[in-house]
Short mmCIF file of C-alpha atoms in Angstrom, two decimals:
data_model
loop_
_atom_site.label_atom_id
_atom_site.label_comp_id
_atom_site.label_asym_id
_atom_site.label_seq_id
_atom_site.Cartn_x
_atom_site.Cartn_y
_atom_site.Cartn_z
CA MET A 1 0.00 0.00 0.00
CA SER A 2 1.27 3.50 -0.76
CA PRO A 3 2.29 5.80 2.08
CA ARG A 4 -0.16 8.51 3.14
CA LEU A 5 0.08 11.97 4.64
CA VAL A 6 -2.69 13.05 7.01
CA ALA A 7 -3.45 16.69 7.83
CA ARG A 8 -6.54 18.13 9.52
CA GLY A 9 -8.47 14.89 9.04
CA ILE A 10 -7.81 14.78 5.29
CA THR A 11 -5.99 11.78 3.84
CA ILE A 12 -3.73 12.63 0.93
CA LEU A 13 -2.45 9.68 -1.11
CA THR A 14 1.05 10.14 -2.47
CA ALA A 15 1.86 9.13 -6.00
CA VAL A 16 4.30 6.36 -5.03
CA GLY A 17 3.11 3.05 -6.57
CA VAL A 18 -0.33 4.53 -7.37
CA SER A 19 -1.79 5.18 -10.81
CA TRP A 20 -4.67 7.61 -11.09
CA THR A 21 -6.76 7.50 -14.23
CA CYS A 22 -9.50 9.98 -14.98
CA SER A 23 -12.15 10.17 -17.63
CA ASP A 24 -12.41 14.00 -17.45
CA SER A 25 -10.93 16.95 -15.60
CA THR A 26 -14.24 18.70 -15.14
CA ALA A 27 -15.02 19.67 -11.52
CA PRO A 28 -17.31 17.00 -10.00
CA THR A 29 -20.87 17.59 -8.97
CA GLY A 30 -21.56 16.88 -5.26
CA ALA A 31 -22.47 13.29 -4.30
CA ALA A 32 -23.29 11.59 -0.98
CA ARG A 33 -22.00 8.16 -1.90
CA ILE A 34 -20.79 5.98 -4.73
CA ASP A 35 -22.32 2.54 -5.31
CA VAL A 36 -20.12 0.00 -7.09
CA VAL A 37 -21.08 -3.37 -8.60
CA PRO A 38 -19.57 -5.80 -7.87
CA ALA A 39 -18.82 -4.61 -4.36
CA VAL A 40 -16.08 -7.25 -3.99
CA VAL A 41 -13.88 -8.46 -6.84
CA ARG A 42 -12.26 -11.88 -7.03
CA LEU A 43 -10.41 -12.80 -10.22
CA GLY A 44 -7.46 -14.68 -11.60
CA VAL A 45 -4.19 -13.29 -12.91
CA GLY A 46 -4.79 -11.84 -16.40
CA ARG A 47 -8.57 -11.90 -15.95
CA SER A 48 -10.66 -8.72 -15.96
CA VAL A 49 -13.85 -7.48 -14.35
CA GLN A 50 -15.78 -4.35 -15.31
CA LEU A 51 -16.89 -2.15 -12.39
CA ALA A 52 -20.19 -0.31 -12.67
CA ALA A 53 -20.06 2.78 -10.43
CA THR A 54 -22.87 5.27 -9.81
CA ALA A 55 -22.72 8.50 -7.79
CA LYS A 56 -25.86 8.99 -5.68
CA ASP A 57 -27.34 11.67 -3.44
CA ASP A 58 -28.68 11.29 0.11
CA ALA A 59 -31.99 9.97 -1.22
CA GLY A 60 -30.27 7.27 -3.27
CA ALA A 61 -30.93 8.95 -6.63
CA ALA A 62 -28.23 8.99 -9.28
CA VAL A 63 -26.31 12.29 -9.52
CA PRO A 64 -25.64 13.26 -13.13
CA GLY A 65 -22.41 14.78 -14.33
CA VAL A 66 -20.16 13.31 -11.65
CA VAL A 67 -16.73 12.46 -13.00
CA LEU A 68 -15.39 9.24 -11.48
CA ARG A 69 -11.76 8.36 -10.96
CA TYR A 70 -10.43 4.84 -10.39
CA GLN A 71 -7.27 4.01 -8.46
CA SER A 72 -5.60 0.74 -7.51
CA GLU A 73 -3.68 0.81 -4.26
CA ASP A 74 -1.29 -1.86 -5.57
CA ASN A 75 -0.72 -2.10 -9.32
CA ALA A 76 1.39 -5.23 -8.79
CA VAL A 77 -1.79 -7.02 -7.74
CA ALA A 78 -4.43 -5.33 -9.94
CA THR A 79 -4.65 -2.43 -12.35
CA VAL A 80 -7.72 -0.40 -13.22
CA THR A 81 -8.53 1.65 -16.33
CA SER A 82 -10.19 5.05 -16.50
CA SER A 83 -13.47 3.28 -17.36
CA GLY A 84 -13.29 0.99 -14.31
CA ARG A 85 -12.04 -2.30 -15.79
CA VAL A 86 -9.99 -4.18 -13.17
CA THR A 87 -7.34 -6.64 -14.37
CA GLY A 88 -5.44 -9.09 -12.20
CA ALA A 89 -1.67 -8.55 -12.35
CA GLY A 90 -0.37 -10.87 -9.62
CA SER A 91 -1.61 -12.93 -6.69
CA GLY A 92 -2.52 -10.89 -3.64
CA VAL A 93 -5.05 -8.50 -2.14
CA THR A 94 -5.55 -4.83 -2.90
CA THR A 95 -8.28 -2.20 -3.03
CA VAL A 96 -9.67 -0.18 -5.90
CA ILE A 97 -10.80 3.29 -4.85
CA VAL A 98 -13.57 4.99 -6.82
CA ASP A 99 -13.67 8.74 -6.23
CA GLY A 100 -15.79 11.62 -7.53
CA GLY A 101 -18.16 14.42 -6.56
CA GLY A 102 -16.77 14.53 -3.05
CA ALA A 103 -17.59 10.90 -2.31
CA SER A 104 -15.61 7.69 -2.59
CA ALA A 105 -15.99 3.91 -2.39
CA ARG A 106 -13.49 1.17 -1.68
CA VAL A 107 -13.72 -2.15 -3.58
CA PRO A 108 -11.71 -5.07 -2.12
CA VAL A 109 -9.91 -7.03 -4.84
CA ARG A 110 -8.40 -10.50 -4.49
CA VAL A 111 -6.32 -11.81 -7.35
CA GLY A 112 -5.66 -15.52 -7.55
CA GLY A 113 -7.48 -17.97 -5.31
CA VAL A 114 -10.62 -17.98 -7.43
CA PRO A 115 -12.75 -20.93 -6.28
CA ALA A 116 -12.54 -23.78 -8.79
CA THR A 117 -13.47 -26.84 -6.73
CA ILE A 118 -15.28 -27.52 -3.46
CA GLU A 119 -14.51 -30.54 -1.27
CA VAL A 120 -17.22 -31.50 1.23
CA THR A 121 -16.84 -33.98 4.10
CA PRO A 122 -18.74 -36.21 4.51
CA ALA A 123 -19.37 -36.51 0.79
CA ALA A 124 -22.70 -38.35 1.17
CA PRO A 125 -23.84 -37.95 4.79
CA GLU A 126 -26.56 -39.93 6.53
CA VAL A 127 -28.40 -37.95 9.21
CA PRO A 128 -31.02 -39.40 11.57
CA GLN A 129 -34.29 -37.55 11.76
CA GLY A 130 -34.01 -34.81 14.40
CA ALA A 131 -30.20 -34.93 14.47
CA SER A 132 -27.69 -32.48 13.00
CA LEU A 133 -24.36 -32.82 11.23
CA GLY A 134 -21.86 -30.11 10.30
CA LEU A 135 -20.36 -30.18 6.81
CA VAL A 136 -16.62 -29.52 6.51
CA VAL A 137 -15.96 -27.51 3.35
CA VAL A 138 -12.61 -26.84 1.66
CA VAL A 139 -12.50 -24.50 -1.34
CA ARG A 140 -9.57 -24.72 -3.76
CA ASP A 141 -8.48 -22.66 -6.75
CA SER A 142 -7.50 -24.05 -10.16
CA ALA A 143 -3.95 -24.71 -8.92
CA GLY A 144 -5.26 -26.75 -5.98
CA ALA A 145 -4.42 -24.13 -3.36
CA VAL A 146 -6.88 -23.61 -0.52
CA VAL A 147 -8.96 -20.42 -0.69
CA PRO A 148 -9.44 -19.81 3.05
CA ASP A 149 -11.83 -16.86 2.98
CA ALA A 150 -14.08 -17.82 0.08
CA PRO A 151 -17.69 -16.80 0.76
CA ILE A 152 -19.76 -20.00 0.98
CA ALA A 153 -23.52 -20.35 0.59
CA TYR A 154 -25.71 -23.37 1.31
CA ALA A 155 -29.13 -24.43 0.01
CA THR A 156 -31.35 -27.52 0.35
CA SER A 157 -33.43 -29.16 -2.35
CA ASP A 158 -36.13 -30.24 0.11
CA PRO A 159 -36.56 -28.53 3.50
CA ALA A 160 -39.17 -31.15 4.43
CA VAL A 161 -36.35 -33.72 4.42
CA ALA A 162 -33.29 -31.70 5.47
CA THR A 163 -32.47 -28.10 6.30
CA VAL A 164 -29.05 -26.44 6.24
CA SER A 165 -27.83 -23.40 8.18
CA THR A 166 -25.61 -20.58 6.91
CA ALA A 167 -22.77 -22.35 8.74
CA GLY A 168 -23.33 -25.62 6.86
CA VAL A 169 -25.08 -27.56 9.63
CA VAL A 170 -27.51 -30.10 8.13
CA THR A 171 -30.55 -31.13 10.22
CA GLY A 172 -32.70 -34.15 9.41
CA VAL A 173 -36.41 -33.27 9.28
CA GLY A 174 -38.04 -36.31 7.66
CA GLY A 175 -36.88 -39.59 6.16
CA GLY A 176 -35.85 -39.37 2.52
CA PRO A 177 -33.23 -38.03 0.10
CA ALA A 178 -32.21 -34.41 -0.34
CA THR A 179 -29.40 -32.49 -2.01
CA ILE A 180 -27.41 -29.78 -0.26
CA THR A 181 -25.87 -27.33 -2.73
CA VAL A 182 -22.63 -25.71 -1.57
CA THR A 183 -21.61 -22.62 -3.56
CA ALA A 184 -18.40 -20.57 -3.56
CA MET A 185 -18.80 -18.64 -6.79
CA PRO A 186 -18.14 -19.71 -9.40
CA ALA A 187 -17.58 -23.20 -7.93
CA LEU A 188 -20.45 -25.44 -6.86
CA ALA A 189 -20.83 -28.85 -5.20
CA ALA A 190 -23.96 -31.00 -4.84
CA VAL A 191 -23.98 -33.14 -1.69
CA PRO A 192 -26.48 -36.05 -1.54
CA VAL A 193 -27.96 -36.36 1.94
CA THR A 194 -29.91 -39.31 3.29
CA VAL A 195 -32.18 -38.62 6.25
CA LEU A 196 -32.99 -41.74 8.24
CA GLY A 197 -36.38 -41.71 9.90
CA HIS A 198 -39.05 -44.03 11.26
CA PRO A 199 -42.64 -44.74 10.21
CA GLY A 200 -45.28 -42.48 11.67
CA GLY A 201 -47.31 -45.61 12.34
CA THR A 202 -50.67 -44.08 11.52
CA ASP A 203 -50.99 -45.77 8.12
CA VAL A 204 -51.10 -49.58 8.22
CA ALA A 205 -52.01 -51.36 4.99
CA GLY A 206 -52.17 -55.11 4.42
CA THR A 207 -51.56 -56.74 1.03
CA PRO A 208 -52.71 -60.37 0.57
CA LEU A 209 -49.93 -62.82 -0.31
CA ALA A 210 -50.91 -66.48 -0.10
CA GLY A 211 -48.42 -69.25 0.75
CA ARG A 212 -47.06 -68.25 4.18
CA PRO A 213 -44.99 -65.08 3.74
CA TYR A 214 -42.12 -65.32 6.21
CA GLY A 215 -38.82 -63.56 5.45
CA VAL A 216 -38.51 -60.03 4.12
CA ALA A 217 -35.80 -57.65 2.91
CA VAL A 218 -35.76 -54.24 1.21
CA SER A 219 -32.94 -53.02 -1.04
CA ARG A 220 -31.56 -49.48 -1.07
CA ALA A 221 -33.54 -48.92 -4.28
CA GLY A 222 -36.81 -49.89 -2.58
CA VAL A 223 -37.22 -53.42 -3.95
CA ALA A 224 -39.03 -55.54 -1.34
CA TYR A 225 -38.60 -59.32 -1.53
CA VAL A 226 -40.80 -61.53 0.66
CA THR A 227 -40.24 -65.29 0.93
CA ILE A 228 -43.37 -67.37 0.28
CA ALA A 229 -42.56 -70.61 2.07
CA ASP A 230 -45.28 -72.84 0.63
CA ALA A 231 -44.90 -71.55 -2.91
CA GLY A 232 -41.12 -71.91 -3.21
CA ALA A 233 -40.94 -68.34 -4.42
CA LEU A 234 -40.26 -64.71 -3.62
CA GLY A 235 -42.87 -62.03 -3.99
CA ARG A 236 -41.64 -58.63 -5.22
CA ALA A 237 -43.01 -55.16 -4.55
CA ASP A 238 -41.36 -51.90 -5.59
CA LEU A 239 -41.90 -49.33 -2.86
CA PRO A 240 -43.79 -47.13 -2.43
CA ASP A 241 -46.07 -49.43 -4.46
CA THR A 242 -47.29 -52.25 -2.21
CA THR A 243 -48.49 -54.53 -5.02
CA PHE A 244 -46.79 -57.92 -5.40
CA ALA A 245 -47.00 -58.09 -9.18
CA ILE A 246 -43.92 -60.31 -9.65
CA THR A 247 -43.19 -63.81 -8.34
CA VAL A 248 -39.65 -65.23 -8.43
CA PRO A 249 -39.37 -69.06 -8.37
CA VAL A 250 -36.60 -70.23 -6.00
CA GLY A 251 -36.04 -73.43 -3.98
CA ALA A 252 -38.21 -75.35 -1.54
CA GLN A 253 -39.46 -73.63 1.60
CA PRO A 254 -37.63 -70.26 1.41
CA THR A 255 -37.65 -68.52 4.79
CA ASP A 256 -35.08 -65.70 4.69
CA VAL A 257 -33.71 -63.27 2.12
CA ALA A 258 -31.01 -60.59 2.06
CA PHE A 259 -29.69 -58.11 -0.53
CA ASP A 260 -26.08 -57.29 -1.28
CA PRO A 261 -25.02 -53.64 -0.81
CA THR A 262 -25.64 -52.79 -4.47
CA GLY A 263 -29.13 -54.27 -4.50
CA THR A 264 -28.34 -56.20 -7.69
CA ARG A 265 -28.18 -59.62 -6.00
CA ALA A 266 -30.38 -61.24 -3.38
CA TYR A 267 -29.67 -64.40 -1.38
CA VAL A 268 -32.49 -66.68 -0.23
CA THR A 269 -32.35 -69.62 2.20
CA ASN A 270 -34.11 -72.54 0.51
CA GLN A 271 -34.49 -74.64 3.66
CA ALA A 272 -35.84 -77.87 2.22
CA SER A 273 -33.49 -77.70 -0.78
CA GLY A 274 -30.38 -77.42 1.41
CA ASN A 275 -29.00 -74.42 -0.43
CA VAL A 276 -28.89 -70.63 -0.61
CA GLY A 277 -30.25 -69.31 -3.90
CA ILE A 278 -28.64 -66.39 -5.72
CA VAL A 279 -31.21 -64.13 -7.37
CA ASP A 280 -30.52 -61.60 -10.11
CA VAL A 281 -32.75 -58.69 -9.08
CA ALA A 282 -32.87 -57.12 -12.56
CA THR A 283 -34.33 -60.25 -14.14
CA ASN A 284 -36.02 -61.70 -11.01
CA THR A 285 -34.34 -65.02 -11.66
CA GLN A 286 -32.55 -67.48 -9.36
CA ILE A 287 -29.32 -67.81 -11.35
CA ASP A 288 -27.25 -70.04 -9.04
CA VAL A 289 -27.20 -71.82 -5.67
CA ILE A 290 -24.72 -72.30 -2.84
CA PRO A 291 -25.07 -75.82 -1.39
CA VAL A 292 -24.87 -75.96 2.41
CA PRO A 293 -24.95 -78.87 4.87
CA GLY A 294 -28.24 -79.07 6.71
CA ASN A 295 -31.15 -76.68 6.31
CA PRO A 296 -30.25 -72.96 6.09
CA PHE A 297 -32.16 -70.60 8.41
CA ARG A 298 -30.82 -67.05 8.23
CA VAL A 299 -28.70 -65.26 5.64
CA LEU A 300 -26.88 -61.93 5.83
CA VAL A 301 -24.41 -60.15 3.54
CA LYS A 302 -21.43 -58.32 5.06
CA PRO A 303 -21.89 -54.55 4.55
CA ASP A 304 -18.91 -54.41 2.17
CA GLY A 305 -20.37 -57.27 0.10
CA SER A 306 -17.35 -59.55 0.52
CA ARG A 307 -18.92 -62.41 2.50
CA LEU A 308 -22.18 -64.22 3.11
CA TYR A 309 -23.19 -65.46 6.59
CA ILE A 310 -25.59 -68.40 6.82
CA THR A 311 -27.02 -70.20 9.86
CA ASP A 312 -28.42 -73.72 9.70
CA ASN A 313 -30.51 -76.19 11.72
CA ALA A 314 -27.37 -78.06 12.83
CA GLY A 315 -26.18 -75.11 14.93
CA ASN A 316 -23.54 -73.83 12.50
CA LEU A 317 -22.66 -70.37 11.24
CA LEU A 318 -21.22 -70.75 7.74
CA VAL A 319 -19.10 -68.06 6.07
CA VAL A 320 -18.95 -67.96 2.27
CA GLN A 321 -16.68 -65.75 0.16
CA LEU A 322 -18.33 -63.61 -2.51
CA PRO A 323 -18.48 -63.71 -5.45
CA SER A 324 -16.47 -66.97 -5.58
CA LYS A 325 -18.97 -68.88 -3.35
CA ALA A 326 -16.01 -70.61 -1.67
CA MET A 327 -16.55 -71.76 1.92
CA TYR A 328 -14.34 -69.59 4.14
CA ALA A 329 -15.16 -70.66 7.70
CA ALA A 330 -17.66 -72.47 9.89
CA TYR A 331 -18.48 -71.75 13.55
CA SER A 332 -20.19 -74.32 15.76
CA LEU A 333 -22.76 -72.53 17.91
CA GLY A 334 -24.20 -75.52 19.77
CA ALA A 335 -27.77 -74.71 18.76
CA PRO A 336 -29.56 -73.19 15.74
CA SER A 337 -29.27 -69.43 15.30
CA ASN A 338 -32.36 -67.49 14.27
CA GLY A 339 -30.87 -64.03 14.63
CA ILE A 340 -27.76 -62.35 13.17
CA ALA A 341 -26.97 -58.64 12.75
CA PHE A 342 -23.95 -56.47 12.03
CA HIS A 343 -22.52 -53.75 14.24
CA PRO A 344 -22.63 -50.35 12.44
CA ASN A 345 -18.86 -50.59 11.97
CA GLY A 346 -19.41 -53.50 9.56
CA VAL A 347 -16.79 -55.60 11.35
CA LEU A 348 -18.51 -57.15 14.36
CA LEU A 349 -21.26 -59.70 13.76
CA TYR A 350 -23.69 -60.45 16.58
CA GLY A 351 -26.06 -63.37 16.81
CA THR A 352 -28.23 -65.51 19.09
CA THR A 353 -29.10 -69.18 19.40
CA THR A 354 -32.22 -70.92 20.57
CA GLY A 355 -30.03 -72.45 23.31
CA GLY A 356 -29.47 -69.11 25.06
CA LEU A 357 -26.17 -67.98 23.53
CA VAL A 358 -25.34 -64.45 22.39
CA PHE A 359 -22.19 -64.41 20.27
CA GLU A 360 -19.90 -61.80 18.75
CA ILE A 361 -17.56 -62.53 15.81
CA ASN A 362 -14.84 -60.16 14.66
CA THR A 363 -14.95 -60.65 10.89
CA VAL A 364 -11.45 -59.22 10.42
CA THR A 365 -9.56 -61.27 13.02
CA ASP A 366 -12.01 -64.21 12.86
CA SER A 367 -12.13 -64.28 16.66
CA ALA A 368 -15.30 -65.05 18.63
CA ARG A 369 -16.75 -64.09 22.00
CA ALA A 370 -19.75 -65.60 23.77
CA VAL A 371 -22.27 -64.27 26.31
CA LEU A 372 -24.44 -66.87 28.01
CA THR A 373 -28.00 -65.99 28.90
CA THR A 374 -31.13 -68.11 29.26
CA GLY A 375 -34.18 -68.87 27.20
CA ILE A 376 -35.05 -69.38 23.55
CA LEU A 377 -33.43 -66.44 21.80
CA GLN A 378 -34.66 -65.27 18.42
CA ASP A 379 -33.85 -62.09 16.46
CA ILE A 380 -31.22 -59.51 17.44
CA ALA A 381 -30.65 -55.81 16.66
CA VAL A 382 -27.76 -53.42 17.36
CA ALA A 383 -27.95 -49.74 18.34
CA ARG A 384 -26.81 -47.20 15.73
CA ASP A 385 -23.86 -46.22 17.92
CA GLY A 386 -23.02 -49.87 18.64
CA SER A 387 -23.51 -49.47 22.38
CA GLU A 388 -26.45 -51.84 22.95
CA LEU A 389 -27.81 -55.18 21.80
CA TYR A 390 -31.57 -55.86 21.63
CA ILE A 391 -32.42 -59.55 21.96
CA ALA A 392 -35.80 -61.08 21.17
CA LYS A 393 -36.73 -63.83 23.59
CA GLU A 394 -39.47 -66.25 22.64
CA ASN A 395 -40.09 -67.29 26.26
CA GLY A 396 -39.36 -64.05 28.11
CA ASP A 397 -38.96 -60.27 28.05
CA LEU A 398 -36.87 -58.55 25.41
CA GLU A 399 -33.33 -58.13 26.74
CA ILE A 400 -31.12 -55.07 26.36
CA ARG A 401 -27.41 -55.80 26.85
CA SER A 402 -24.19 -53.83 26.61
CA ALA A 403 -22.54 -54.65 23.29
CA PRO A 404 -18.97 -54.14 24.58
CA THR A 405 -19.39 -56.22 27.76
CA GLY A 406 -22.50 -58.35 27.23
CA ALA A 407 -23.85 -57.23 30.63
CA LEU A 408 -27.63 -57.12 31.02
CA ILE A 409 -28.85 -53.50 31.14
CA THR A 410 -32.60 -54.01 31.40
CA GLU A 411 -35.57 -55.99 30.13
CA VAL A 412 -38.67 -54.78 28.29
CA PRO A 413 -41.85 -56.65 29.31
CA ALA A 414 -43.87 -54.90 26.59
CA ALA A 415 -41.88 -56.86 23.98
CA ALA A 416 -42.05 -60.25 25.72
CA GLY A 417 -42.33 -63.25 23.40
CA ALA A 418 -40.73 -61.45 20.43
CA PHE A 419 -39.67 -63.37 17.33
CA GLY A 420 -38.80 -60.81 14.64
CA LEU A 421 -36.98 -57.66 15.75
CA ARG A 422 -35.72 -54.59 13.88
CA LEU A 423 -34.45 -51.13 14.82
CA SER A 424 -35.74 -48.27 12.69
CA PRO A 425 -33.00 -46.64 10.55
CA ASP A 426 -32.91 -43.50 12.71
CA GLY A 427 -32.39 -45.67 15.80
CA ARG A 428 -35.45 -44.39 17.65
CA HIS A 429 -37.93 -47.29 17.53
CA LEU A 430 -37.68 -51.05 17.97
CA TYR A 431 -40.27 -53.08 16.07
CA ALA A 432 -40.87 -56.40 17.87
CA GLY A 433 -43.14 -59.01 16.29
CA ILE A 434 -45.04 -61.01 18.93
CA PRO A 435 -46.68 -64.05 17.23
CA SER A 436 -48.46 -65.14 20.42
CA ALA A 437 -50.11 -61.72 20.72
CA ASP A 438 -50.79 -61.27 16.98
CA ALA A 439 -49.14 -57.86 17.22
CA VAL A 440 -46.06 -55.84 16.44
CA ARG A 441 -45.04 -53.77 19.46
CA VAL A 442 -43.21 -50.50 18.78
CA ILE A 443 -40.76 -49.66 21.60
CA ASP A 444 -39.06 -46.31 22.17
CA ARG A 445 -35.38 -47.24 22.27
CA ALA A 446 -34.42 -44.41 24.64
CA THR A 447 -37.23 -44.66 27.20
CA ARG A 448 -37.86 -48.44 26.76
CA GLY A 449 -41.58 -47.59 26.75
CA LEU A 450 -44.33 -48.84 24.45
CA VAL A 451 -45.14 -46.40 21.64
CA ARG A 452 -47.94 -48.39 20.01
CA SER A 453 -49.16 -51.91 19.32
CA ILE A 454 -50.04 -52.77 15.72
CA PRO A 455 -52.48 -55.69 15.27
CA ILE A 456 -50.91 -58.16 12.79
CA ASN A 457 -51.76 -61.84 12.66
CA ASP A 458 -48.69 -64.06 13.37
CA PRO A 459 -45.96 -61.52 12.44
CA ARG A 460 -42.60 -62.93 11.36
CA ARG A 461 -39.68 -61.07 9.77
CA ILE A 462 -39.56 -57.26 9.67
CA ALA A 463 -37.64 -54.89 7.39
CA PHE A 464 -37.46 -51.15 6.71
CA ASP A 465 -36.89 -49.22 3.54
CA ARG A 466 -33.62 -47.29 3.31
CA TYR A 467 -35.09 -44.06 4.72
CA GLY A 468 -37.14 -45.62 7.49
CA THR A 469 -40.41 -44.25 6.17
CA THR A 470 -41.95 -47.72 5.69
CA ALA A 471 -41.83 -50.94 7.71
CA VAL A 472 -42.56 -54.18 5.83
CA ILE A 473 -43.86 -57.06 7.99
CA ALA A 474 -44.58 -60.62 6.88
CA SER A 475 -47.72 -62.19 8.38
CA GLN A 476 -47.28 -65.99 8.20
CA SER A 477 -50.66 -67.51 8.98
CA GLY A 478 -52.37 -64.26 7.95
CA ASN A 479 -51.10 -64.80 4.38
CA ALA A 480 -50.42 -61.10 4.00
CA VAL A 481 -47.69 -58.49 4.09
CA TYR A 482 -48.23 -55.31 6.09
CA PHE A 483 -46.80 -51.90 5.25
CA VAL A 484 -46.57 -49.44 8.14
CA ARG A 485 -45.99 -45.77 7.35
#
């Protein structure tokens, strides 16, 4: 910046390093202020921006006849012509002063560091309904250098799903997808956001499906497969449509089904056929089978899609490599397992047996840990933060145990006699199917209290869509599938 001399409150700019350009030498007409557009200039070296300056009076009206002068405080950073065109000369920060009619305006100019790309972390966040998550944004110029003071703006595509603050804090409002747009002109980034919710529970619709519907799974794309045990088939519905317009022939007595992470393959336990069927979801065709000893009960794909976990009636947990179908490992559990679920970290697998065993398997180290309890244990669920296990007990109250230690925390009498058990995607509600009561009991995970009881005849497996807006429940002897929204 050029040196200044100050006398009697008047600042006089010396001519050192300053170029004054003037469009006319006529004495200026009086003005109260000068408005300049753009008010802030950001440009690259060699790039130019035209300033539009207007002298105005106290009432904001344009003052005619005012001669404007333009000055750059540092010509090594930016120069300015007599008509107000600013050109970047070198990286740095300077100010262009617009003067005339007794008024002046200062226009900050940054040369270099023009936003070219925006990096956002997390790149595709998942936010539970009612929770908030701050986005971390890094703006870079075309050379890859960070632009630390770039002005950033945020916008949401659907405020009914997710809102975003001026500081980049995203808050989940309702289950579903939304896009958060992050702008640092001229750069822009679109961030896909998934809000995980839970069904409101006020809309319960039953769809007839003959043949003992039993197992159920929903892909990320909203494809719902339901096993029809007596028909040797899967029924397919494409949410939000609840019509089962497609039937997929599989093996004998299918009772469980699971999708891979991509939703392009599904795996079905064909109990009486002694194999796990592989279904191509695009064509709705069983394209291959994985033979297993005994009758397979449950099936689950590792979150990264690398392995398949299968339980059988002989008390084994079988581990199969994907896509090779090679047998990787087998664990002897001592009794059949009717419940397996992954920890949110995708590494720890938890399960139960009908002999009263709760087990944990580290799928990286292949080590196992056991917690002994009592009773006929059925399905199992894991808290979103991995802190708690929820254990369905056919002959007793639902148990809540510490996942790290296995210690019993409490029991929930309202969910006594549970068979199927699922935690809503936002982690707020447990859905417990009670066949003996012909009901699905919805439990508040935090308070352990009963939220509602949904009448469903002989409920079996339960699944949620990706966003948690719909629960899909198979009703075995009711020969129907229920959709709870």
